[in-house]
Each structure stands twice: as structure tokens, then as C-alpha cells.
Short mmCIF file of C-alpha atoms in Angstrom, two decimals:
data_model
loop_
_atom_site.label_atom_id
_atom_site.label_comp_id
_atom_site.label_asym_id
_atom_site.label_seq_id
_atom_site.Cartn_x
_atom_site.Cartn_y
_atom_site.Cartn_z
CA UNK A 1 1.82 -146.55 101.55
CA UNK A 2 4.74 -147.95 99.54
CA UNK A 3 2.23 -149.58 97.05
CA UNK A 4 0.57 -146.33 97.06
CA UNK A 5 3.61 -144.41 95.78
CA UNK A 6 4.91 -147.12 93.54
CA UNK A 7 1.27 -147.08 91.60
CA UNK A 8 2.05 -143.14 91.71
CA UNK A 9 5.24 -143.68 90.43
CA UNK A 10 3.79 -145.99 87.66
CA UNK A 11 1.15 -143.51 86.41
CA UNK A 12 3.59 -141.02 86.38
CA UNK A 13 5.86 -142.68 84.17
CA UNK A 14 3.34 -143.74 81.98
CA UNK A 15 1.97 -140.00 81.18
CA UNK A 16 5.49 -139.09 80.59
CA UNK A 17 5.33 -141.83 77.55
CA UNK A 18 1.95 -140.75 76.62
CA UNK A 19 3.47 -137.20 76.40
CA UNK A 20 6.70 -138.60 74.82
CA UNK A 21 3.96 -139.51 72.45
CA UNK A 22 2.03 -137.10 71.70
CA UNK A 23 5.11 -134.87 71.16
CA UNK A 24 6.49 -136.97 68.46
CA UNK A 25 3.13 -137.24 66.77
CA UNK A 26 3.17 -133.36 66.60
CA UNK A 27 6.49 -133.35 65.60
CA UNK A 28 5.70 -135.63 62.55
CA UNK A 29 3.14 -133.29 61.44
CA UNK A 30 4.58 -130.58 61.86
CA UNK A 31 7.65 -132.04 59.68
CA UNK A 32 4.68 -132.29 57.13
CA UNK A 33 3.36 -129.26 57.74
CA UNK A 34 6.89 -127.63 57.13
CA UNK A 35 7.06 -129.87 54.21
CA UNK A 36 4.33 -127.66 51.93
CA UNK A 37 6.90 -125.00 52.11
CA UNK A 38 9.22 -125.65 48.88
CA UNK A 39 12.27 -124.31 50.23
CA UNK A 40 11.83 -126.91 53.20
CA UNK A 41 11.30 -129.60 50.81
CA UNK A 42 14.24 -128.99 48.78
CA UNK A 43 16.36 -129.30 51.89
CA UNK A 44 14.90 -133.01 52.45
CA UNK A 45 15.69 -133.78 48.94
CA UNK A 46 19.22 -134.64 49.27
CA UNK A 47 18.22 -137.36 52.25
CA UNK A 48 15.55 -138.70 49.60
CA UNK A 49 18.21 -139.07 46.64
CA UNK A 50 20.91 -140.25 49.03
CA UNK A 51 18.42 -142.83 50.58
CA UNK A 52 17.23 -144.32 46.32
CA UNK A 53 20.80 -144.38 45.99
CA UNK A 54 21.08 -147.20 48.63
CA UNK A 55 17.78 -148.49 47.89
CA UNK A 56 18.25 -148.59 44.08
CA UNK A 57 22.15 -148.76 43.11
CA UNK A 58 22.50 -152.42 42.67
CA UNK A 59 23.10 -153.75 39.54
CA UNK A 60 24.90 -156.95 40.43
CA UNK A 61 24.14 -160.64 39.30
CA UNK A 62 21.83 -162.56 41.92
CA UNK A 63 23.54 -164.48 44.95
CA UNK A 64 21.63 -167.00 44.08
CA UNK A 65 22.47 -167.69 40.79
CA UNK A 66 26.00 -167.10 41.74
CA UNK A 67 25.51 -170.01 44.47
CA UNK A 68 23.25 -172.01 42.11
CA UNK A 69 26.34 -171.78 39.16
CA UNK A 70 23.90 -169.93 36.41
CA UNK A 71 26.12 -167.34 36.18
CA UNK A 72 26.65 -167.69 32.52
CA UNK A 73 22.77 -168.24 31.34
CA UNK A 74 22.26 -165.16 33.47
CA UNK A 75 24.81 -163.49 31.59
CA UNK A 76 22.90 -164.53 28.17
CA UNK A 77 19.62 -163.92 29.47
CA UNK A 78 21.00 -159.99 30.06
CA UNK A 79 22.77 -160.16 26.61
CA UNK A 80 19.42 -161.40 25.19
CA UNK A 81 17.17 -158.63 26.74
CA UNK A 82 19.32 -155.81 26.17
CA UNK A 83 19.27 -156.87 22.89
CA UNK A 84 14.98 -156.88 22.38
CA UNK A 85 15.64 -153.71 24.42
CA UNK A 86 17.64 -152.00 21.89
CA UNK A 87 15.32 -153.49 18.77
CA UNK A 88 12.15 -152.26 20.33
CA UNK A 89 13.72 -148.82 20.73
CA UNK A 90 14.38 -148.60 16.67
CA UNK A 91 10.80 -150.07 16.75
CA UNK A 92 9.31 -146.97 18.84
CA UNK A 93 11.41 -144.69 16.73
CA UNK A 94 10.37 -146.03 13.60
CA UNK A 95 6.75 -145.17 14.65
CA UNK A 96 7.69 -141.82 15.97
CA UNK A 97 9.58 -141.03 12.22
CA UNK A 98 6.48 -142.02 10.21
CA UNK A 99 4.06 -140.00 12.44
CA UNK A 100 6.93 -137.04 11.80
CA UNK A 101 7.44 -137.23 8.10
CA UNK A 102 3.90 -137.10 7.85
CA UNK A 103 3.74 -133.49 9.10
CA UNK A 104 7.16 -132.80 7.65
CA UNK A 105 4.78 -133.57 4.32
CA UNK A 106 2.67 -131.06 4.90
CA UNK A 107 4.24 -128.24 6.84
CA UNK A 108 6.96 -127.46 4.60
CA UNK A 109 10.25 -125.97 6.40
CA UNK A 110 9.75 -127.75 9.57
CA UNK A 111 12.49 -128.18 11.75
CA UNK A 112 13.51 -131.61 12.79
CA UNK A 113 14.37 -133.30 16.26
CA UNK A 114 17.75 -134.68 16.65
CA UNK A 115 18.10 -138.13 17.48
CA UNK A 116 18.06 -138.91 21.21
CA UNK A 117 20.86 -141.05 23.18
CA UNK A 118 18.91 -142.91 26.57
CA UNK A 119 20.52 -144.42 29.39
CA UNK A 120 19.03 -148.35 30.36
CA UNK A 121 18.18 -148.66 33.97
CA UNK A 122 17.18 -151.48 36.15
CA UNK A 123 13.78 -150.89 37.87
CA UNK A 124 14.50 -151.61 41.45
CA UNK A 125 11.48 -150.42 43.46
CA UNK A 126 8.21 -149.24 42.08
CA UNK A 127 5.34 -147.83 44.27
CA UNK A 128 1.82 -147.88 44.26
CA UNK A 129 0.67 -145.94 47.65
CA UNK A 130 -1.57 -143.72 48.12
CA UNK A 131 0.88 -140.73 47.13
CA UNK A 132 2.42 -140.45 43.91
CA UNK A 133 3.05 -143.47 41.88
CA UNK A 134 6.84 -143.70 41.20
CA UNK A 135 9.38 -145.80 40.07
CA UNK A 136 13.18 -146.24 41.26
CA UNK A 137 15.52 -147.16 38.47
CA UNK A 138 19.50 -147.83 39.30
CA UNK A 139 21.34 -144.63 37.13
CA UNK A 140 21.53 -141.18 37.90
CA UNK A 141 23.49 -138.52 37.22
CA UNK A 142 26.63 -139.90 37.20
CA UNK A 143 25.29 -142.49 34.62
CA UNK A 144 24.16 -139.61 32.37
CA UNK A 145 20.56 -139.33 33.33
CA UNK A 146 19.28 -135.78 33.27
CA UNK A 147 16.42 -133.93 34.99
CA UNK A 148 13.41 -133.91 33.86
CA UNK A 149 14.36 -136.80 31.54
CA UNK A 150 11.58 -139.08 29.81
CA UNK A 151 11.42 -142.54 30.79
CA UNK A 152 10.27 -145.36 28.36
CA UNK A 153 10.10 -148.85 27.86
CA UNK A 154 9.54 -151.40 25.28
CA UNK A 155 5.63 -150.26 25.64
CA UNK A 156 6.17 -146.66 24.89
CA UNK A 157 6.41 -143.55 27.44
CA UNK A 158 6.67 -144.52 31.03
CA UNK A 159 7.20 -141.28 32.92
CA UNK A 160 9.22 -138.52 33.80
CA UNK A 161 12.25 -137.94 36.41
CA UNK A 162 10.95 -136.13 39.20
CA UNK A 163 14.52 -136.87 40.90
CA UNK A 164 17.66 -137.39 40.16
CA UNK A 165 20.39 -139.11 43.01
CA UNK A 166 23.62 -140.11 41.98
CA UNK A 167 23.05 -143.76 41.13
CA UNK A 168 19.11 -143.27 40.96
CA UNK A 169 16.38 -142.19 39.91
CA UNK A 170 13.01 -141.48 40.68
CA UNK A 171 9.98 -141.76 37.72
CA UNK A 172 6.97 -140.16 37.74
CA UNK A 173 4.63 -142.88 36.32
CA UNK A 174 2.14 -141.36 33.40
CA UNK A 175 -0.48 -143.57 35.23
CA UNK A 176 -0.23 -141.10 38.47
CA UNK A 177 -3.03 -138.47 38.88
CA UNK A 178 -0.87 -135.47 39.05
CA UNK A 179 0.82 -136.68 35.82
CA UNK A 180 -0.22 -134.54 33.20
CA UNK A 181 0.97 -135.14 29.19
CA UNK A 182 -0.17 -133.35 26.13
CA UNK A 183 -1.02 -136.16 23.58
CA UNK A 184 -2.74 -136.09 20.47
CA UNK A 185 -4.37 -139.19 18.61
CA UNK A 186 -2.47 -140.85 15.70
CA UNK A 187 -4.78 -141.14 13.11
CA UNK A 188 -7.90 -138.26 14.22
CA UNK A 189 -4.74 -135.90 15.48
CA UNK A 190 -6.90 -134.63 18.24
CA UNK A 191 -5.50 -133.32 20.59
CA UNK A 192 -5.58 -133.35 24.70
CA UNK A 193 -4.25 -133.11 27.91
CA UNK A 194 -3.48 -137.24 29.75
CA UNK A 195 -3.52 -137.97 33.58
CA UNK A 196 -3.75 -141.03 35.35
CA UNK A 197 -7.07 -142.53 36.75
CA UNK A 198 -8.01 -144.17 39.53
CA UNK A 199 -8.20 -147.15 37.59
CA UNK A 200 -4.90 -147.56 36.00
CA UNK A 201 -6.07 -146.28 32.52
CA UNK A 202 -5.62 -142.89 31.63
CA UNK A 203 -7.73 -140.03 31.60
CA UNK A 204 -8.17 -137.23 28.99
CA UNK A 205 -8.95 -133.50 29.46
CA UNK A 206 -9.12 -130.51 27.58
CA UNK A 207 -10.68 -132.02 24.75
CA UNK A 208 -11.63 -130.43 21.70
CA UNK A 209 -15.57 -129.51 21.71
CA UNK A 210 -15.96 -131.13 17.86
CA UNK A 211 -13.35 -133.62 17.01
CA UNK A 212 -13.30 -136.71 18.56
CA UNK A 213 -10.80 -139.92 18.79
CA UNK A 214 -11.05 -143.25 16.43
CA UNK A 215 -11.45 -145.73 19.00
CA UNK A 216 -8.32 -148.20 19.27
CA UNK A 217 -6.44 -145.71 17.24
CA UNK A 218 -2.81 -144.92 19.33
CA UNK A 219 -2.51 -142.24 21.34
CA UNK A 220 1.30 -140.49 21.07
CA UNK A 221 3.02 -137.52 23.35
CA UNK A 222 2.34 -134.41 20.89
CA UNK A 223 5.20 -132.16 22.14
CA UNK A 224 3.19 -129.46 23.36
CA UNK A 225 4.87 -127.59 25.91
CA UNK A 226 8.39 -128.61 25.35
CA UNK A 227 8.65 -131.72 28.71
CA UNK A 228 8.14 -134.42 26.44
CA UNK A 229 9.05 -135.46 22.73
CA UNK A 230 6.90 -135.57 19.69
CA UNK A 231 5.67 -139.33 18.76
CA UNK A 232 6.03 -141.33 21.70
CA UNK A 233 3.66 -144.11 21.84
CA UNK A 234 1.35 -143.76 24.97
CA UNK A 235 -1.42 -145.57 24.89
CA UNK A 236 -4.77 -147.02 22.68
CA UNK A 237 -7.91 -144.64 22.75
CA UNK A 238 -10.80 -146.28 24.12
CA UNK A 239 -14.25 -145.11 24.50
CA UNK A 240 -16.00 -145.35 27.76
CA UNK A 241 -19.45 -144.10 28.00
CA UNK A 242 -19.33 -140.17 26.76
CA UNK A 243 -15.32 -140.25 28.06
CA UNK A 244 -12.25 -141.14 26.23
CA UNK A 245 -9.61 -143.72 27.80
CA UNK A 246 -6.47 -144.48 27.34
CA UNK A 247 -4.92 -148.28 27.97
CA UNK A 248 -1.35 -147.61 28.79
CA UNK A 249 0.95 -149.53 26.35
CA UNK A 250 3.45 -149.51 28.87
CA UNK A 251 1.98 -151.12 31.26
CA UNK A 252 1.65 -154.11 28.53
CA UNK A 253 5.58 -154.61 27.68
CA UNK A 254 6.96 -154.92 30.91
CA UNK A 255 10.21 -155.83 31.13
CA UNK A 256 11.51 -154.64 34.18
CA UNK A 257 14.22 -151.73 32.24
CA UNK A 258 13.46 -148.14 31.82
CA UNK A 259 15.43 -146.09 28.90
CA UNK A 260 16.15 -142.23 29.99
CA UNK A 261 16.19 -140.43 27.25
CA UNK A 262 17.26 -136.10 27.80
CA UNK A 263 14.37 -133.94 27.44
CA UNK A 264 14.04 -131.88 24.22
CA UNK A 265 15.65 -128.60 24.84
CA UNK A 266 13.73 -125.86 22.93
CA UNK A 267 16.38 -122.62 22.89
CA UNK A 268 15.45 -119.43 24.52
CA UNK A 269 15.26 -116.49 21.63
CA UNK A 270 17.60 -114.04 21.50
CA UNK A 271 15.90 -110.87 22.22
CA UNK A 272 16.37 -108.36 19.52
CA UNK A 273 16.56 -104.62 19.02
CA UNK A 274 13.77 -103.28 19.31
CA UNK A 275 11.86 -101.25 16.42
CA UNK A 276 11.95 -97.64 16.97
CA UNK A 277 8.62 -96.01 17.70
CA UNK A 278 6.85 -94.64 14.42
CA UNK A 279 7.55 -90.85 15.47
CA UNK A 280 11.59 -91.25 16.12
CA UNK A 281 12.27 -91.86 11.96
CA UNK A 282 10.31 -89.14 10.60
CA UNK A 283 6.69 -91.38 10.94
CA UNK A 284 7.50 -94.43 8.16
CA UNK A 285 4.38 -95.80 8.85
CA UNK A 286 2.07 -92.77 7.60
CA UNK A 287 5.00 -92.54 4.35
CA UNK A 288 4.53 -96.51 3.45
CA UNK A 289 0.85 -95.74 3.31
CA UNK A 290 0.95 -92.77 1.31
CA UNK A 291 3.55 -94.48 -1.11
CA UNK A 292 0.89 -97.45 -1.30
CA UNK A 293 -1.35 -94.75 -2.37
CA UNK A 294 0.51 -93.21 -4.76
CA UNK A 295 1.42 -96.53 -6.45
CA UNK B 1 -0.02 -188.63 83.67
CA UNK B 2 3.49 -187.58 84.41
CA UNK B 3 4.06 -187.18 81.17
CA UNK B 4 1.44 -185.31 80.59
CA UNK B 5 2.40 -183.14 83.21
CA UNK B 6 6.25 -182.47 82.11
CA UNK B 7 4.76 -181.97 78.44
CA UNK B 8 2.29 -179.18 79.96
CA UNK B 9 5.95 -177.81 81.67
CA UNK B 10 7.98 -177.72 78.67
CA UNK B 11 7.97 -174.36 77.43
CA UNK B 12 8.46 -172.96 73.91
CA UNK B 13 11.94 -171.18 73.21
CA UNK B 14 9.46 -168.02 72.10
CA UNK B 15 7.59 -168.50 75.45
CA UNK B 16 11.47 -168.34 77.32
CA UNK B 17 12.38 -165.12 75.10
CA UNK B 18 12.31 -161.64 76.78
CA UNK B 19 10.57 -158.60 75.32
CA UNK B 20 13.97 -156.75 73.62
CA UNK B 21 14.99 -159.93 71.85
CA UNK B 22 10.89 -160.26 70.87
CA UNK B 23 11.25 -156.36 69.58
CA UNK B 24 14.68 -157.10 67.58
CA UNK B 25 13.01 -160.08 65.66
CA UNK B 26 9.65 -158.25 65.00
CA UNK B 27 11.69 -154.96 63.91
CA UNK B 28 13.60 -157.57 61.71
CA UNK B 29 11.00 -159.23 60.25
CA UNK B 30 8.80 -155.80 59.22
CA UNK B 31 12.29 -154.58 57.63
CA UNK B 32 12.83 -158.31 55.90
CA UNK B 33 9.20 -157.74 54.51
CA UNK B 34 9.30 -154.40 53.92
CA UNK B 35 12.52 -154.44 51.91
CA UNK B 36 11.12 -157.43 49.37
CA UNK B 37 8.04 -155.14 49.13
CA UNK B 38 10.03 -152.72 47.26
CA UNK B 39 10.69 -154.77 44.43
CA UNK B 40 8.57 -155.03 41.59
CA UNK B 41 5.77 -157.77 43.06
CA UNK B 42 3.65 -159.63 40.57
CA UNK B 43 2.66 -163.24 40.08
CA UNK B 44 0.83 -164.82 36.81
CA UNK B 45 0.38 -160.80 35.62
CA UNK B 46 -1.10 -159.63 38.59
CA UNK B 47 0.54 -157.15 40.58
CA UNK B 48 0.04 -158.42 44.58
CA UNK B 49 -0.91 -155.43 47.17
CA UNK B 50 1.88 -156.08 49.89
CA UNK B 51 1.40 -155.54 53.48
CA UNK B 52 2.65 -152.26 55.29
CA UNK B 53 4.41 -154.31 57.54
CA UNK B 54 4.93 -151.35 60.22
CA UNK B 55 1.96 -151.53 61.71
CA UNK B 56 1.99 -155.11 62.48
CA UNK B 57 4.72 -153.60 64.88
CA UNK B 58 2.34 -150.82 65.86
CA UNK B 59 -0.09 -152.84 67.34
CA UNK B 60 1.77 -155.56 68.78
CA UNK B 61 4.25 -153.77 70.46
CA UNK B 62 1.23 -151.38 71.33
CA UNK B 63 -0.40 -154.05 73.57
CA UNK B 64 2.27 -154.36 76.13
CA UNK B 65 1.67 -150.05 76.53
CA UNK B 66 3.52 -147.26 75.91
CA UNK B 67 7.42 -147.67 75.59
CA UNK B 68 10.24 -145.33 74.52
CA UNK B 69 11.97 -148.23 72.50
CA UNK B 70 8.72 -149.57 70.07
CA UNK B 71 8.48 -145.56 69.34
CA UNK B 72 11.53 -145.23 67.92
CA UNK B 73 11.89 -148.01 65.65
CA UNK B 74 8.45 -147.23 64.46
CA UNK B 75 9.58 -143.43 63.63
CA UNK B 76 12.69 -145.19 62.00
CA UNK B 77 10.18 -146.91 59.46
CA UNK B 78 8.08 -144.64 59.58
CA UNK B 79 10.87 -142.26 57.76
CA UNK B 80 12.09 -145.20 55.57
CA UNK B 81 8.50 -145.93 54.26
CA UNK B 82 8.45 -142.24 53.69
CA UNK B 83 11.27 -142.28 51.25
CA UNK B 84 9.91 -145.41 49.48
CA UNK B 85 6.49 -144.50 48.82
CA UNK B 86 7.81 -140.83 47.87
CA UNK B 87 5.43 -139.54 50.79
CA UNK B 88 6.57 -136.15 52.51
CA UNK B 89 8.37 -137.05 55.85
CA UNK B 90 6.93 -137.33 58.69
CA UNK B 91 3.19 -139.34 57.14
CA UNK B 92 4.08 -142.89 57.69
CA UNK B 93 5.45 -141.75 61.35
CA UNK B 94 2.19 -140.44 62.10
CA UNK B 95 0.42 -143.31 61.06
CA UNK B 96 2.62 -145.44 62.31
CA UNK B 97 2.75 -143.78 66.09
CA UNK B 98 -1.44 -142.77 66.22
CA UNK B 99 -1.74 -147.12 65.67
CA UNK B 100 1.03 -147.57 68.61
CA UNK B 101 -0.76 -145.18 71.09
CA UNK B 102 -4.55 -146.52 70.14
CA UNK B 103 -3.44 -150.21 70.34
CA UNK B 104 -1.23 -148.97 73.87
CA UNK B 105 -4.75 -147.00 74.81
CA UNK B 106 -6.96 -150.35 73.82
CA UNK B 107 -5.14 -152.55 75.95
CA UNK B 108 -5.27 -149.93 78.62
CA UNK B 109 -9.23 -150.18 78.71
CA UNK B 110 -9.49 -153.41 78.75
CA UNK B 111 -7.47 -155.51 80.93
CA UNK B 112 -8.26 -158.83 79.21
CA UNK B 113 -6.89 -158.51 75.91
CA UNK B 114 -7.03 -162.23 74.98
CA UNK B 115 -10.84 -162.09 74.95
CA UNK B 116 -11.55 -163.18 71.79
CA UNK B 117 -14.08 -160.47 70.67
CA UNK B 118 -10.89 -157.86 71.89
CA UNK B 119 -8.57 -160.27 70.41
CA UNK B 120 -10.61 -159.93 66.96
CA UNK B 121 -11.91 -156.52 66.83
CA UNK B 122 -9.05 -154.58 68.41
CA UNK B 123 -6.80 -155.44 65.25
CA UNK B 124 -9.51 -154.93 63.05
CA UNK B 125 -10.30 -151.57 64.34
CA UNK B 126 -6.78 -150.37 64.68
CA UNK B 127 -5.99 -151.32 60.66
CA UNK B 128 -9.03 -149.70 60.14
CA UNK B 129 -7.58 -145.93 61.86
CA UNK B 130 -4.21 -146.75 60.71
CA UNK B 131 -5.36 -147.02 56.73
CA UNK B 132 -8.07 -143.96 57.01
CA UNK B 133 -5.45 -141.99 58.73
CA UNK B 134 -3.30 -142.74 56.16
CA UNK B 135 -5.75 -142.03 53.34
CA UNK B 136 -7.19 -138.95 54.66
CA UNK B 137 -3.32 -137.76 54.70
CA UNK B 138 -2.84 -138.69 51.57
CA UNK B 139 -5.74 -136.94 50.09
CA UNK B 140 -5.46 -133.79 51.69
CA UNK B 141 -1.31 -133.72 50.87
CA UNK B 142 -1.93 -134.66 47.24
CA UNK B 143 -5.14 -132.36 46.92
CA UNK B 144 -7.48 -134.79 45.08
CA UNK B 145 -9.17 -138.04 47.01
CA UNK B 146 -6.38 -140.93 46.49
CA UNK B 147 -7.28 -144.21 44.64
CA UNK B 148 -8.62 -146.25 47.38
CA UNK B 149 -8.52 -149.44 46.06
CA UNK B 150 -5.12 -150.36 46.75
CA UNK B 151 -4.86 -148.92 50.25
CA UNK B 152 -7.94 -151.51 50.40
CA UNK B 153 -6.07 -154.63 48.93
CA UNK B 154 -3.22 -153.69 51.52
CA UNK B 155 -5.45 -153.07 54.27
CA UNK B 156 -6.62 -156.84 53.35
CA UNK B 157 -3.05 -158.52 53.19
CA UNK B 158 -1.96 -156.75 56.14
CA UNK B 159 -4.85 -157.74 58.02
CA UNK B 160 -4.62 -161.39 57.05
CA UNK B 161 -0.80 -161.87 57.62
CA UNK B 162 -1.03 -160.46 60.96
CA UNK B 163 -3.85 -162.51 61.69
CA UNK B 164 -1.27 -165.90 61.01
CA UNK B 165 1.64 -164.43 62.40
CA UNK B 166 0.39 -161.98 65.35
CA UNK B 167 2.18 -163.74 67.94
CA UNK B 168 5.78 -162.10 66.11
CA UNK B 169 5.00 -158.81 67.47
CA UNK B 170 4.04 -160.06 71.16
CA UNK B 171 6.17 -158.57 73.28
CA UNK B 172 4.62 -160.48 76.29
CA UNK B 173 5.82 -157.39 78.69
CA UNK B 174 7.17 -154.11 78.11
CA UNK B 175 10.74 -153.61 76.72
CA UNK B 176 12.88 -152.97 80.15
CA UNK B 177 10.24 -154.78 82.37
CA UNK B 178 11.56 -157.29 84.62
CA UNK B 179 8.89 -160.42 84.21
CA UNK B 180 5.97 -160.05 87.16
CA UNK B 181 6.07 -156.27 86.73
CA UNK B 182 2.93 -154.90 85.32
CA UNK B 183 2.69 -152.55 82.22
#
């Protein structure tokens, strides 16, 4: 009888768990499900930014080279790679100002960008699930870093800030799916809309029905839209069957360092008055055309 | 012979250790392995799929059954791999929990779980749930069928370190269970 109630006692206690369980399994999903909403989200955001803060602040030398007494060619090694950092950034720009005095040549009155200041992170976590392919790079706002800034590396364009901590932030890599940049070839000047593929080269859509790409010819951010800056090397066009690719060229230079660079702010017109109707001044329209006539 | 017979007595210090201390290493070692995963990982150029360490725990601790302490520390990195892949929270807890309760439910059915075809399959079934669980919400939160290929290459790594190290996450009895007590 007492074996009896202790196997009852037993079963009991383990439905409780399996209903401990399945609560908490509901509970998850309905923590997703609440999740869709974007007013939910945006409360979870400050747990996400507070949480790459921790995971991506760090900025220190190694312990081990501390304990191993390297200190100093660590130092140099920094020195040395900030450096190539900084040349391949004149390098990018220099590409960028050719591409632009090209149309400055033949659009006459065209209206120049300013020169951009970027902040240098660290990359400190990168992910490649099956959700959106980010990066986490150690400065944020307090560093300087803006939303909705562009991140790029010695390659060319990396990605945008999707969020901003603190002492972090988080990059939206141009190789994800949902990534979408308007790009336009160097040389053809076709242009077209670039997302990620599943196979870590790009994808292009919304292509024009007669132009077409020069294969190898490189592909740069065309400005359309106002998120990203004109000139910004992306990629190399490559054909693939009736589709056009694109091999990232950030993906080839590497280095471990993101630049931020503030997104081009494009001013809101002022509105103006508006012109009075054609009956409220005595009809000018009807007396310009009669003048016409009469001269 | 006696010696024979005092080596076959000597037991191994992981042997002596109870199921709390067993749950406190294996949480240690998924977070040790899950924090080196989010650096940048390549080698020679090649970027190396790392293991989603969390379920290693999840089925482990799964085949002692159900227990309130496993379940926690799995929502715990369930949330923290939530953050790190950027994956709305609650997705890795689901995962993580559904491989808990069908490794808990396997080793329910059957009682011998050191078979070797149980032993084998179990595992390989229970990666298998935990990756297209994972997949299928990934797909239907993003809206567009996610890349499969490297849920496939972690599926693989996952699959083969657990393989070596399975014994980390044997709990030998449930967390709380005094030793001779059944699950």
C-alpha cells in the first residue's frame, strides 16, 4: 500500500514537471508571438543593447599577451593596423571621388557630399544563424556611432546599424537576405536593388529589362533612397547563368575592424506658400496666353 | 586477482560526483563554449560552423527526466543565445526546452537507455527535432526559408562533439535525487 502511494506520489510529481513544461514552452512562444508586435519589441530592445554592451565592450589588450610580456608588439601590431585602416579608407574614398567627378562632369550644378568622419570598432561577435546575419562591434553611442550608420571595412560596405547600445553596436551584414541596397554598376551604371543569398554572394533585383552589367566590373552603393552613400565599393558583378552576382569585397579584406560612418542626411524641404488658384488674381493663366498671342 | 579486483573497485572521481555538481560543470562548459563561439571563428580562411552547445545540455540532462533545475538553466541560454544570434526572445528557449522534454520523454519509453541502437539514434533523432524546430522557426519569423546550410554544418559539429564528450552532460540521477531513488 505504501509502495502503492509512493509510485502515486512519483507520477504525480512527474506530471507536475511535465506541466511545468509545457507551460514554459507556451510561454516562450508566446514571448515570440508578442514579439511580432513592434511596440513589444521595442520594449525588449533596451535588454538586447544592454546585453551587446557586456558582450561587446571590451577593447582591452589580451591576458595573454599581458602574461606572455608582448605587450609592446601588440601595441605596434594595433599602431600598424590602424594605420592600413586609415590608408585603405583614403583608398575607398579615392574610388568613391572618381566615380563622383565623373557625374559632376556631366550633370552640371550638382551638389556635392561632404566628407564623412567614421568611428573604428572592434568586431567582437559576428553571427551566422539562421536569423539575421549580424555583427557586434565595441562603440556605440557614446563613442559617436549613430543610427542607421553605414558600416565598412577595408573591403568596401559591410552593413548597416540596426542597433545602437551604449558601447555597441549591432550590423546588419549586406550578405543577410532581408538586406536590401540600391547599387548601380561602375562602368555599365546599371542600376539595381542587392540582397544577400543563400550562398554568401549577393543577389540582384529590380533589374533593368535592357541594360545589363560588364561582368567583373565593381558594383558601388548608388545613393538611391537616401540609407546609404553614393560610391561605396560593394562588390564584383558576376554572371551566373541568366542571373547577375555579386562577390562581396568585404568579405575579402577582413580585418576584424568596422568604420561607422553617419548616414547621409538629405534635408526635409521647406514647404512653401502655396500658388493662389487661377480664379483668385483675376485668371493670369487665360491673360499669359492671350499676351503669348498677341506677341 | 586481487588486484584485479580492487582495480574493478576504484571508482572514477566523475563516477563519485552527484548530479548538481554534474549540472554546474555541464552548464559551465556549454557557457565556456558558447561564449568562444561568439567570436569571430575561422581557421586557414574558412569560417568553422560552431556547435549550439545548449542542447548538448538538453539532452543529457533530459535522460535523467524531467527536473525543475535543467529547465531553468536551459531557458537562461536559451535567452542568452537569443540575444547573440539577434533571434526574437523566447526561439532558442523553445528549442532548447521541446529537446529537454523529448530526450526526458525518450528515456521514459525505454527503460534501457544504454542500448546501443537507443544510445545512437536517440541523440541523432533529438538533434534532428532540435535543428528543424529551429529552422522551421526561423523561416516562418523571418518570412523567407532560411539558408540551411549552416544550421546543417552546426547540426554536424554539434552532433560530433557530443558524440566525444556525451558523458559531460550525464547527470547519472536527477538533480535533488538521493542515489537508489528512481527518476
Amino acid at each position: 500500500m505504501a509502495r502503492l502511494s509512493r509510485s502515486g506520489q512519483k507520477t504525480g510529481k512527474r506530471s507536475a514537471k511535465r506541466l511545468i513544461l509545457f507551460v514554459l514552452i507556451f510561454g516562450a512562444a508566446a514571448l515570440v508571438v508578442s514579439q511580432s508586435a513592434p511596440q513589444i519589441r521595442r520594449v525588449f530592445d533596451p535588454v538586447r543593447t544592454t546585453a551587446g554592451d557586456r558582450l561587446g565592450g571590451g577593447n582591452d589588450i589580451s591576458l595573454w599577451a599581458r602574461m606572455s610580456g608582448q605587450v609592446a608588439r601588440e601595441r605596434r601590431i594595433r599602431d600598424l593596423e590602424a594605420e592600413v585602416r586609415e590608408l585603405s579608407r583614403y583608398k575607398a574614398a579615392a574610388i568613391s571621388m572618381a566615380e563622383r567627378l565623373e557625374a559632376y562632369e556631366n550633370i552640371l550644378n550638382l551638389v556635392g557630399e561632404p566628407p564623412v568622419r567614421g568611428v573604428t570598432a572592434r568586431v567582437t561577435a559576428e553571427s551566422d544563424g539562421p536569423f539575421s546575419q549580424t555583427l557586434l562591434a565595441n562603440a556605440g553611442r557614446s563613442q559617436g556611432v549613430e543610427p542607421g550608420a553605414i558600416a565598412v571595412n577595408e573591403g568596401g560596405l559591410v552593413g548597416r546599424v540596426i542597433q545602437l547600445g551604449e558601447h555597441s553596436a549591432r550590423v546588419l551584414l549586406v550578405t543577410d537576405f532581408n538586406s536590401r541596397v540600391p547599387v548601380m554598376g561602375e562602368v555599365s551604371g546599371v542600376r539595381a536593388i542587392l540582397y544577400g543569398g543563400r550562398d554568401g554572394m549577393g543577389s540582384l533585383t529590380d533589374l533593368p529589362e535592357r541594360s545589363e552589367f560588364i561582368e567583373g566590373e565593381r558594383i558601388l552603393t548608388s545613393a538611391e533612397g537616401g540609407a546609404f552613400p553614393r560610391g561605396l565599393v560593394v562588390g564584383e558583378a558576376l554572371r551566373s547563368g541568366d542571373d547577375w552576382r555579386v562577390r562581396f569585397a568585404m568579405a575579402e579584406r577582413d580585418g576584424g575592424y568596422v568604420q561607422m560612418v553617419p548616414p547621409p542626411v538629405i534635408e526635409i524641404p521647406e514647404p512653401i506658400e502655396e500658388i493662389p488658384a487661377a480664379g483668385e488674381t483675376g485668371n493670369p493663366v487665360q491673360a499669359s496666353a492671350a499676351q503669348g498671342v498677341r506677341q | 586477482m586481487a588486484s584485479r579486483k580492487s582495480g574493478r573497485q576504484r571508482k572514477s572521481l566523475w563516477s563519485q560526483t552527484g548530479p548538481t555538481l554534474r549540472l554546474l560543470f555541464g552548464a559551465f562548459a556549454i557557457a565556456a563554449i558558447g561564449l568562444l563561439g561568439l567570436t569571430p571563428k575561422t581557421l586557414f580562411g574558412l569560417s568553422i560552423a560552431w556547435p549550439y552547445a545548449a542542447l548538448w545540455g538538453a539532452i543529457g540532462w533530459g535522460r535523467v527526466g524531467l527536473s525543475i533545475r535543467p529547465m531553468v538553466i536551459l531557458i537562461v541560454f536559451g535567452l542568452i543565445q537569443d540575444i547573440s544570434f539577434n533571434a526574437p526572445l523566447g526561439c532558442f528557449v523553445i528549442v532548447n526546452l521541446i529537446v529537454y522534454g523529448l530526450s526526458a520523454a525518450i528515456a521514459e519509453t525505454f527503460d534501457v537507455m544504454n542500448e546501443p541502437l537507443v544510445a545512437v539514434v536517440s541523440p541523432v533523432l533529438l538533434f534532428i527535432a532540435g535543428f528543424l524546430v529551429l529552422w522551421l522557426l526561423a523561416s516562418s519569423l523571418e518570412d523567407h526559408a532560411v539558408r540551411a546550410t549552416p544550421l546543417f554544418a552546426a547540426f554536424l559539429t554539434t552532433g560530433l562533439i557530443y558524440a566525444l564528450g556525451h558523458k559531460v552532460f550525464d547527470l547519472g540521477r536527477a538533480p535533488g535525487q538521493s542515489a537508489g531513488q528512481g527518476a
